[in-house]
mmCIF file of C-alpha atoms in Angstrom:
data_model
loop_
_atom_site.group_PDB
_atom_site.id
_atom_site.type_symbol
_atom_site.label_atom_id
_atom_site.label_comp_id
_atom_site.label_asym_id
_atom_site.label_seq_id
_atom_site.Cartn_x
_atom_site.Cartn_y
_atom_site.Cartn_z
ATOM 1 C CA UNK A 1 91.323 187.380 144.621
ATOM 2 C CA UNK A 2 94.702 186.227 145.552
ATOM 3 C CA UNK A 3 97.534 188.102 144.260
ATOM 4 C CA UNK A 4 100.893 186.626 142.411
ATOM 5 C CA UNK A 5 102.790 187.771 145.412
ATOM 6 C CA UNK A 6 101.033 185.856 147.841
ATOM 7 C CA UNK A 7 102.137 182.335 146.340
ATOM 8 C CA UNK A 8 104.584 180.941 147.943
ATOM 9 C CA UNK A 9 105.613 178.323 146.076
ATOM 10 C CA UNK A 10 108.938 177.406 148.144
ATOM 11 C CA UNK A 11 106.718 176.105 151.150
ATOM 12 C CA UNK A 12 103.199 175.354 149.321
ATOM 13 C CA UNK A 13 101.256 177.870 151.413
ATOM 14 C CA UNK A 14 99.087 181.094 150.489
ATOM 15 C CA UNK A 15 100.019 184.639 152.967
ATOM 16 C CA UNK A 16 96.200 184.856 153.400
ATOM 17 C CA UNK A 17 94.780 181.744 155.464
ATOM 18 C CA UNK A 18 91.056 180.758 156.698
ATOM 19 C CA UNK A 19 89.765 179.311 159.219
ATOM 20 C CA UNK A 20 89.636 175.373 158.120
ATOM 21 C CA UNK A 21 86.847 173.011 158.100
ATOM 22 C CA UNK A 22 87.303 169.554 158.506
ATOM 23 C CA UNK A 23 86.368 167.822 155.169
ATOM 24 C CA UNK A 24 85.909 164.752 153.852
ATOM 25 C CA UNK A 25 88.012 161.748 154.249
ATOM 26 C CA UNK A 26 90.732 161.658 151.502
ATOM 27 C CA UNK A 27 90.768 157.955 151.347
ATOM 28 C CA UNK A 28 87.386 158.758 149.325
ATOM 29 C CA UNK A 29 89.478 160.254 146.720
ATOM 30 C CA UNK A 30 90.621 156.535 145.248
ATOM 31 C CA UNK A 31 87.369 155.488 144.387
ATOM 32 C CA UNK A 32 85.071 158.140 144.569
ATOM 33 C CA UNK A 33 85.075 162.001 144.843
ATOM 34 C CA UNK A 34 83.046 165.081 145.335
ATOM 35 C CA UNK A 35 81.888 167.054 142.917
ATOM 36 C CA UNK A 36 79.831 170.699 144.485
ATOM 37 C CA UNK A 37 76.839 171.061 144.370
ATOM 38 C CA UNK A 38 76.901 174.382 143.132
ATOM 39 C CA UNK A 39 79.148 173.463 140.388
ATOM 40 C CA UNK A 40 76.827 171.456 139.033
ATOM 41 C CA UNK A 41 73.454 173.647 139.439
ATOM 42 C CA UNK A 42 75.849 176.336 137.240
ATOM 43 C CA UNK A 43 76.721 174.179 135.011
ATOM 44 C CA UNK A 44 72.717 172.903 134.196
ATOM 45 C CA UNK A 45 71.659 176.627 134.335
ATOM 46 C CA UNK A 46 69.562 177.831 131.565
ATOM 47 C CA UNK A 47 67.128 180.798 130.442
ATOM 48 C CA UNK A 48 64.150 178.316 131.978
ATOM 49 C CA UNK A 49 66.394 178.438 135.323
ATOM 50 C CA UNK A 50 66.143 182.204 135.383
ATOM 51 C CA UNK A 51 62.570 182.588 134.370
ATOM 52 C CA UNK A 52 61.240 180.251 137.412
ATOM 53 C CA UNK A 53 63.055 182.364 139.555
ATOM 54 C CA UNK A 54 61.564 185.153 138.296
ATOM 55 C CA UNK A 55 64.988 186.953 137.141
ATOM 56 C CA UNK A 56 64.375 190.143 135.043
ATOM 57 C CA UNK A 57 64.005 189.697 131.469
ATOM 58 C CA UNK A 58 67.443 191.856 130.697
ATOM 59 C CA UNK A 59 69.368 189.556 133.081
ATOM 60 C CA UNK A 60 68.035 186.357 131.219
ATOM 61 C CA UNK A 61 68.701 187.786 127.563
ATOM 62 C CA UNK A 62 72.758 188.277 128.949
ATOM 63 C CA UNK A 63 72.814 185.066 130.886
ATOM 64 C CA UNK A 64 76.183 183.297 129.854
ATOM 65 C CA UNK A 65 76.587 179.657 131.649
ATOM 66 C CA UNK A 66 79.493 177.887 131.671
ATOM 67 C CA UNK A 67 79.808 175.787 128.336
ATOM 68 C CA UNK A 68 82.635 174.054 128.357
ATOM 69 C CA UNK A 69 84.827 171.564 125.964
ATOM 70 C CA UNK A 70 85.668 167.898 126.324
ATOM 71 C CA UNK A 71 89.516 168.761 126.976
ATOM 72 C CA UNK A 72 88.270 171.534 129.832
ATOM 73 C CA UNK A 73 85.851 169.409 131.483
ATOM 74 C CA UNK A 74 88.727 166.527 131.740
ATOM 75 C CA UNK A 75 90.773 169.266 133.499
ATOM 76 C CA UNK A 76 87.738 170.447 135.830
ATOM 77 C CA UNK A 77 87.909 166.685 136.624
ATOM 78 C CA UNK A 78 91.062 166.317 137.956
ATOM 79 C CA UNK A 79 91.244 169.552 139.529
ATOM 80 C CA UNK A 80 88.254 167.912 141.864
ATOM 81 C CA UNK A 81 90.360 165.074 142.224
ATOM 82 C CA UNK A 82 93.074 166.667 143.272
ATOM 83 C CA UNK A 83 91.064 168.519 146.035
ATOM 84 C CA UNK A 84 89.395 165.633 147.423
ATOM 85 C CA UNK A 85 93.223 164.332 147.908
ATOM 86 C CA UNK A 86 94.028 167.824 149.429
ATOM 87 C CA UNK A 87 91.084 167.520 151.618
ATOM 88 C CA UNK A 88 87.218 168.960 150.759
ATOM 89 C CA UNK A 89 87.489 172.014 152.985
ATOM 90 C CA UNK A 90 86.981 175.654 152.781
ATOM 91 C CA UNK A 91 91.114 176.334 153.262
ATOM 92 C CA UNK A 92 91.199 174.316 149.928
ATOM 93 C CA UNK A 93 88.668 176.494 148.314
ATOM 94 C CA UNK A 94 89.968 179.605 149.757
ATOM 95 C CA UNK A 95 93.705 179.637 149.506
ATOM 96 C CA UNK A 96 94.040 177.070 146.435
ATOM 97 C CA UNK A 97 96.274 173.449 145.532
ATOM 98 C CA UNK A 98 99.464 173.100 144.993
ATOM 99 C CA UNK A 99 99.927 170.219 142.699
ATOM 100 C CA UNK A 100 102.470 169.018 139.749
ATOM 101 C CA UNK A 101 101.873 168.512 136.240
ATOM 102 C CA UNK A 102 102.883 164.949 136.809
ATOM 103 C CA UNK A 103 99.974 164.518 139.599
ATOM 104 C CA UNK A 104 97.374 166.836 137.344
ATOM 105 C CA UNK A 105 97.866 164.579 134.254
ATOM 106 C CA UNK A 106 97.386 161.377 136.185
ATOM 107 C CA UNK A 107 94.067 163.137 137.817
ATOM 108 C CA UNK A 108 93.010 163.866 134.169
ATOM 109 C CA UNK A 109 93.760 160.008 133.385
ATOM 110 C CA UNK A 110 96.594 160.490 130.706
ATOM 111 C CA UNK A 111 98.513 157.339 129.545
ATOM 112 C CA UNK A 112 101.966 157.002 131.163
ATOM 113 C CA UNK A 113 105.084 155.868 128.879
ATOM 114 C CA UNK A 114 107.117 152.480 129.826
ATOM 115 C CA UNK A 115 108.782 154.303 132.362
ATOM 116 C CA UNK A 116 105.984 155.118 134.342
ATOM 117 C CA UNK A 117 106.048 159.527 132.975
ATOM 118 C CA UNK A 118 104.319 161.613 130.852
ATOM 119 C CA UNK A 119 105.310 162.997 127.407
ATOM 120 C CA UNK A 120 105.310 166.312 126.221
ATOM 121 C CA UNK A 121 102.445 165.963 124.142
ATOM 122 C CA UNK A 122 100.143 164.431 127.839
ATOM 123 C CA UNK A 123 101.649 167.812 130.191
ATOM 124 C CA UNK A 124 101.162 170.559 127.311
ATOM 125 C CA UNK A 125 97.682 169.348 126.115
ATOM 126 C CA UNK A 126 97.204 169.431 130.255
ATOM 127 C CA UNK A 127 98.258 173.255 130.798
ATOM 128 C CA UNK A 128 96.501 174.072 127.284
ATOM 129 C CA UNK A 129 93.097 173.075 128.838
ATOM 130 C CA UNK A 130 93.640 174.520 132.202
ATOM 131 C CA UNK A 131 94.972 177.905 130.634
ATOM 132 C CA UNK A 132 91.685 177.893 128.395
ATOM 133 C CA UNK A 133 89.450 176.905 131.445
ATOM 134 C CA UNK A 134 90.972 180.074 133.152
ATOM 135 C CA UNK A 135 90.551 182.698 130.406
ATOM 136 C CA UNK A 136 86.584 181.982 130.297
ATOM 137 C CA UNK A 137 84.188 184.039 131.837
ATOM 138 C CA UNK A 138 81.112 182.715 132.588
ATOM 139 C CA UNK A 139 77.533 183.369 134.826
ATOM 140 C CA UNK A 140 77.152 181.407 137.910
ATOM 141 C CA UNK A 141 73.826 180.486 138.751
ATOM 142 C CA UNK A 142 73.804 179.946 142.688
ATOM 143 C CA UNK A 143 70.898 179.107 144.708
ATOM 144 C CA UNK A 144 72.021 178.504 148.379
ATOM 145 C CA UNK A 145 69.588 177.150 151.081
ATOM 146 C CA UNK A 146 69.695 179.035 154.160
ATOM 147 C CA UNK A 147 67.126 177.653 156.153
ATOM 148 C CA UNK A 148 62.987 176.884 156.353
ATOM 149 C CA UNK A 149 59.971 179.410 156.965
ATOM 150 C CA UNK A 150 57.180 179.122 159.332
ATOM 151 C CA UNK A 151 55.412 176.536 157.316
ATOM 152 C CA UNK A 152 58.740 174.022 157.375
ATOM 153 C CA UNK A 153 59.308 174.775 153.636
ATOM 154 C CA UNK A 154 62.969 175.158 152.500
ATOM 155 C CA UNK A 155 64.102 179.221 151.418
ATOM 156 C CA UNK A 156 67.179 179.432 149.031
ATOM 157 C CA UNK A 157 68.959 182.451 148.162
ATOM 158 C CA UNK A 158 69.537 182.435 144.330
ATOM 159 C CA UNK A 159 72.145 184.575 142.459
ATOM 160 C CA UNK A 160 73.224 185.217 139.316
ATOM 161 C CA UNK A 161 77.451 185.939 139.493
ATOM 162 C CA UNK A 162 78.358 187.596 136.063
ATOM 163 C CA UNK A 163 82.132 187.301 134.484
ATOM 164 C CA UNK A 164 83.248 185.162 136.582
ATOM 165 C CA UNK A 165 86.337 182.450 136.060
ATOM 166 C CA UNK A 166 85.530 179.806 137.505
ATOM 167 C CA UNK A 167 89.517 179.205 138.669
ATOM 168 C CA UNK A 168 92.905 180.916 138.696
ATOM 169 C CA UNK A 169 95.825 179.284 138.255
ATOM 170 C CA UNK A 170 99.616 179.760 138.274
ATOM 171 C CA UNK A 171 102.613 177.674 137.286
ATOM 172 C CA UNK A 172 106.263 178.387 138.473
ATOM 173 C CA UNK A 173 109.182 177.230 136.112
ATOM 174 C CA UNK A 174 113.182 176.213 135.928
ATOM 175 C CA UNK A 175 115.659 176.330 133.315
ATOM 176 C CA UNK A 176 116.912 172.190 132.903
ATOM 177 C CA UNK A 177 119.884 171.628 130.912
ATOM 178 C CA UNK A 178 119.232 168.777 128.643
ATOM 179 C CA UNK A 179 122.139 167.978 125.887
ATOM 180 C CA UNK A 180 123.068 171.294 124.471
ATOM 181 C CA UNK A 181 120.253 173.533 124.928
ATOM 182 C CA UNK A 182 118.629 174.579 128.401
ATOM 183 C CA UNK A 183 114.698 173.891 127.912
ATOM 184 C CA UNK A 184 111.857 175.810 130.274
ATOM 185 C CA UNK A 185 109.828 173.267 132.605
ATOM 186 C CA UNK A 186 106.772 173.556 134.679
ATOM 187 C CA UNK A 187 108.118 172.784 138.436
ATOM 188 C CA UNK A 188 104.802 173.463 140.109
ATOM 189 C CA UNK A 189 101.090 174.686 139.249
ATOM 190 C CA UNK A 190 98.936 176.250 142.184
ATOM 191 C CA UNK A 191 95.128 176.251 141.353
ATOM 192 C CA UNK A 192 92.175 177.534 142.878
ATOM 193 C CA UNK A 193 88.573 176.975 142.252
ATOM 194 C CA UNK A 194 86.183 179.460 142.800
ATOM 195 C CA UNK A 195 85.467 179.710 146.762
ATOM 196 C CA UNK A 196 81.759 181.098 145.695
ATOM 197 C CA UNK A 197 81.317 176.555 144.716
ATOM 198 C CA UNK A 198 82.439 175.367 148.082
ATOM 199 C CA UNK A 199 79.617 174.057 150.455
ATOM 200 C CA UNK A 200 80.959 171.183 152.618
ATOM 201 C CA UNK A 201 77.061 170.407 152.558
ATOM 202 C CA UNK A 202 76.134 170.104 149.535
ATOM 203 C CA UNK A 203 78.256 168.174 146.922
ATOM 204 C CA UNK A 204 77.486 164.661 144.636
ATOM 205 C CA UNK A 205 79.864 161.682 144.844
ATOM 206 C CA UNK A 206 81.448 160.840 141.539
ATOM 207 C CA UNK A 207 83.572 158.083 140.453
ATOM 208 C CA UNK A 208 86.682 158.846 139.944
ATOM 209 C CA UNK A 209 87.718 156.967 136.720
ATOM 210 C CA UNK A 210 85.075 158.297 134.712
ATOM 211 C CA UNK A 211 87.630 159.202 131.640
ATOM 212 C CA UNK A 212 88.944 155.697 131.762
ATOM 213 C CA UNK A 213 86.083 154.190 131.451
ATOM 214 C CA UNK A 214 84.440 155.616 128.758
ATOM 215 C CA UNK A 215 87.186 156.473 126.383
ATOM 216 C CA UNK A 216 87.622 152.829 126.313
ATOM 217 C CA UNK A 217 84.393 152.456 125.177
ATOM 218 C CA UNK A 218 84.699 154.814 122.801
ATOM 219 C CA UNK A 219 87.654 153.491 121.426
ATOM 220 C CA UNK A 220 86.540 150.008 120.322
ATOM 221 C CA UNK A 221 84.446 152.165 117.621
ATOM 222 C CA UNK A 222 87.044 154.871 116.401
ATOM 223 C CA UNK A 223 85.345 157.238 118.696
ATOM 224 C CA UNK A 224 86.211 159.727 121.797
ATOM 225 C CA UNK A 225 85.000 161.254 124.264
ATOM 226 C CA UNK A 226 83.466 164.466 124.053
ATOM 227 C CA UNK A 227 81.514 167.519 125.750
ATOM 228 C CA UNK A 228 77.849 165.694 125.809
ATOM 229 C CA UNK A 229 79.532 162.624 127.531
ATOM 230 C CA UNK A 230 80.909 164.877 130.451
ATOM 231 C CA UNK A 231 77.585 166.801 130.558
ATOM 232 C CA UNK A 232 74.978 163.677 130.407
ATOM 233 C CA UNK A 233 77.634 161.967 133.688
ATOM 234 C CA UNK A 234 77.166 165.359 135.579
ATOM 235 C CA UNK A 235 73.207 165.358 134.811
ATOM 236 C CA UNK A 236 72.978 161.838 135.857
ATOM 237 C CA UNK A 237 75.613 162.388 139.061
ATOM 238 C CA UNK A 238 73.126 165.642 140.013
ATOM 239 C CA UNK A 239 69.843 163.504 140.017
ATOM 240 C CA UNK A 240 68.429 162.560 143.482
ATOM 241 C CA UNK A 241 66.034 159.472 142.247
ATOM 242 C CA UNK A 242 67.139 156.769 140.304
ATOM 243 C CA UNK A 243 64.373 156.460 137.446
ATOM 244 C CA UNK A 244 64.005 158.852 135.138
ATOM 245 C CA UNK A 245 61.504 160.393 133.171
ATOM 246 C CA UNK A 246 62.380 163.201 130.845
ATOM 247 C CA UNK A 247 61.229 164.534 127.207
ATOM 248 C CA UNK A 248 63.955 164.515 125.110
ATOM 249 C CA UNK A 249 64.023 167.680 123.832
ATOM 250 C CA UNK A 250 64.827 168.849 127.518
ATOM 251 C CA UNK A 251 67.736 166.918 127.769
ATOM 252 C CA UNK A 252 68.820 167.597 124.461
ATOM 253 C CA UNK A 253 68.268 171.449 125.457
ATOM 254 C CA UNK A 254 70.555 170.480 129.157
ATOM 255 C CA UNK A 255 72.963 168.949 127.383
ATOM 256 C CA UNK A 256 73.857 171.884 125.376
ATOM 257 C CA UNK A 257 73.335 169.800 121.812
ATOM 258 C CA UNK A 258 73.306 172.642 118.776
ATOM 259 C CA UNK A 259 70.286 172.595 116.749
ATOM 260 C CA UNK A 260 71.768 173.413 113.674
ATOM 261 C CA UNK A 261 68.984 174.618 110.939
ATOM 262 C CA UNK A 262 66.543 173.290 113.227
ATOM 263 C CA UNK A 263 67.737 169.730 112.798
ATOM 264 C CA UNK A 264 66.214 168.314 115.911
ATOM 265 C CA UNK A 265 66.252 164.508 114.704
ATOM 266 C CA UNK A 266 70.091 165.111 114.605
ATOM 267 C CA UNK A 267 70.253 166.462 117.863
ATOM 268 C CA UNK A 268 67.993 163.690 119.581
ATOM 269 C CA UNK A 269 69.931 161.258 117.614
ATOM 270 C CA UNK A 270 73.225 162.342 119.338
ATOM 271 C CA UNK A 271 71.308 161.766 123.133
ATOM 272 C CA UNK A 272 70.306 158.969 122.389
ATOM 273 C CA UNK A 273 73.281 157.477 121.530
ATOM 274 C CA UNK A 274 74.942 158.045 124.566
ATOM 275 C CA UNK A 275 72.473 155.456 126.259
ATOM 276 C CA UNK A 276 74.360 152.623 125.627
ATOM 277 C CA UNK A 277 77.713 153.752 126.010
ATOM 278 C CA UNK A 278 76.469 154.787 129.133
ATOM 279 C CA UNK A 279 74.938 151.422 129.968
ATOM 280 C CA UNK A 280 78.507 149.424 128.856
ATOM 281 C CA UNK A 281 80.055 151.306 131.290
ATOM 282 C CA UNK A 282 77.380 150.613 134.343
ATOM 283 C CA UNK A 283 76.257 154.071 134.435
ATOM 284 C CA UNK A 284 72.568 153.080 133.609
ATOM 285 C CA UNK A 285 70.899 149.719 134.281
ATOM 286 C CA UNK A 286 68.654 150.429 131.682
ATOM 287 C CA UNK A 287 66.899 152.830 129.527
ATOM 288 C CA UNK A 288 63.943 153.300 127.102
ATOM 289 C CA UNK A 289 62.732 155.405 124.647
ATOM 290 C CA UNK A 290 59.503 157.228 123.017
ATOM 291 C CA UNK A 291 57.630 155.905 125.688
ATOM 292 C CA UNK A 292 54.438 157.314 125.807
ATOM 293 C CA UNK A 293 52.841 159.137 128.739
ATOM 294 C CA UNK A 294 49.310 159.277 129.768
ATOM 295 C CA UNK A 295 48.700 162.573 128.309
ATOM 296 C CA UNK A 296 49.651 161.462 124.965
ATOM 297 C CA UNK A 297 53.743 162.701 124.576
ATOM 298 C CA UNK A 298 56.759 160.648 124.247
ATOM 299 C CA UNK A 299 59.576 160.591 127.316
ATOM 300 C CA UNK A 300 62.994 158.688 127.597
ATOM 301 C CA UNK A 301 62.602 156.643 130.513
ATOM 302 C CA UNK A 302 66.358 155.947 131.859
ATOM 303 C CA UNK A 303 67.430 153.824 135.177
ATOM 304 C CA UNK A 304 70.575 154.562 136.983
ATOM 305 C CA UNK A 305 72.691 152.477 138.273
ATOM 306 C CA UNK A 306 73.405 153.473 141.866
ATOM 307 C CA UNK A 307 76.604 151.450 142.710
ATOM 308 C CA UNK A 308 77.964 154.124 140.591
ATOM 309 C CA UNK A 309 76.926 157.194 142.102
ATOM 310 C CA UNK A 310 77.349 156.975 145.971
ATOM 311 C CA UNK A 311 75.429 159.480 146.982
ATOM 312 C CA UNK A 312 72.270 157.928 145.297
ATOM 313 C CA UNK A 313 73.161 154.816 146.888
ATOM 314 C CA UNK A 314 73.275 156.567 150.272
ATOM 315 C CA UNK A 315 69.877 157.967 149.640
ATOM 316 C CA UNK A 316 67.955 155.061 148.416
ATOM 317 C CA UNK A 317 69.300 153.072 151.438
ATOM 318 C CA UNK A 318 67.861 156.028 153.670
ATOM 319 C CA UNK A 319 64.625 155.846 151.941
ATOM 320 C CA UNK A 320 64.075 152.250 152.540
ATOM 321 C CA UNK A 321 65.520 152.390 155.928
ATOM 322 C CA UNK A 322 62.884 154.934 156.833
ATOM 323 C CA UNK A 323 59.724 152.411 154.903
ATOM 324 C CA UNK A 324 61.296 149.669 156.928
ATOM 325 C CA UNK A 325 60.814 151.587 159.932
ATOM 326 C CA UNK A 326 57.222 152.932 159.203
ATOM 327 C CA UNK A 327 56.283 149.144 158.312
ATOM 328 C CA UNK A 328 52.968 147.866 160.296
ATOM 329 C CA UNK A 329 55.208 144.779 160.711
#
């Protein structure tokens, strides 16, 4: 963990430097921008997770994933977006950003005033959710591939990290005389994710304006955005085909939805209405629901739309490239 005392805010660098890895591009960051892998594996974790992997029964009945709010997710956000700016690499991961709380609330999409700056209301809701985000500790599921076995099938590693945060952060401040009194301001915020996420190999492509878009959405019907929003985009960002087929109880169980007094029709009912908000937007083409299957159950049936998530784009394309290429023509 990196100490207070080796933050030096003066010149933006961390005492304790890593080799560096040459990233991704940070033009990416304007449109699109990368979300680990690992982050979201953790995030979709469950007691089902553990029990295919054949965990012991003690360490699934402690098993704490991260479950996060609307406001925390919004900062995870633009903490990602921030990094793909910095650069995707392992010195990001390993010594931290240093960033502004003018650059971290436009990352987390706050509205600017006339003069082009953020109130006091945008920067303090900002540093509330990134001070919450900080204070959690939470399990990290991990499963990391490290290579294939005799028979060409892939072998993962899988752990389970307990009490972990998944950042730190610090802020350094100045005294600014304004009128009469002298009032305490935030002059710079280093952050670090945890380094345990990083895999320059492994990460999703998201867009980068997801909070825009939806909350304006939402808005039109007196509405906002909230925890099961973020969670169904990061489901739908961490899926490798573009149909899908699920039960809905699953996804209501993935997306973290309370059954309170065992009020499942309320629970389903909140799923489902994300569909369309979701398909407004041009996350999904499409979607059905209660379709049944040929053993006899019901399933949600929901298309993607992969102009919005790049690296299902990029996949598809390889997947016809290579049926092009094994074509008898």
């Amino acid at each position: 963990m990196i100490e207070l005392n080796d933050i030096d805010f003066e010149n933006k660098k961390i005492k304790h430097r890593e080799l560096d890895i040459a990233g991704l591009n940070p033009e990416f960051a304007e449109f699109m921008m990368p979300i680990t892998g690992h982050f979201l594996d953790a995030i979709f974790a469950n007691e089902e997770t553990l029990e295919k992997r054949k965990f012991e029964p003690k360490i699934i009945e402690i098993f704490r994933p991260p479950d996060y709010t609307a406001g925390e997710y919004r900062v995870l956000y633009g903490i990602f977006k921030i990094y793909a700016k910095r650069g995707f690499t392992i010195t990001t991961f390993t010594d931290g950003i240093f960033t502004t709380h003018h650059e971290l609330c436009e990352a987390m999409e706050y509205k600017k005033d006339k003069n082009g700056k953020f109130g006091k209301w945008e920067k303090d809701d900002a540093l509330k959710n990134l001070s919450s985000l900080a204070k959690k500790l939470i399990d990290i599921y991990k499963k990391e591939f490290i290579g294939l076995n005799k028979e060409k099938k892939k072998m993962f590693d899988i752990w389970v990290l307990q009490d972990e945060k998944i950042l730190q952060f610090a802020y350094k401040s100045e005294r600014v005389k304004e009128g009469e009194e002298p009032i305490k301001k935030t002059k710079q915020l280093w952050i670090k994710l945890l380094p345990v996420l990083f895999n320059k190999e492994y990460f999703k492509l998201a867009v980068s304006n997801f909070y825009s878009e939806m909350k304006s959405v939402l808005e039109e019907k007196g509405k906002r955005v909230t925890d099961y929003h973020w969670d169904f985009m990061f489901w739908l960002l961490k899926q490798n085909n573009q149909k899908l087929e699920i039960n809905i109880d699953k996804l209501v169980k993935l997306l973290k939805v309370p059954i309170e007094n065992k009020h499942l029709s309320r629970a389903r009912k909140i799923v489902r209405e994300l569909y369309p908000v979701f398909k407004k937007i041009g996350y999904l083409l499409d979607y059905e629901v209660d379709v049944e299957t040929k053993s006899g159950g019901k399933k949600e049936v929901l298309l993607i739309n992969p102009d919005k998530f790049l690296s299902l784009k990029k996949r598809l394309e390889k997947q016809k490239e290579k049926s092009i290429g094994y074509s008898s023509n």
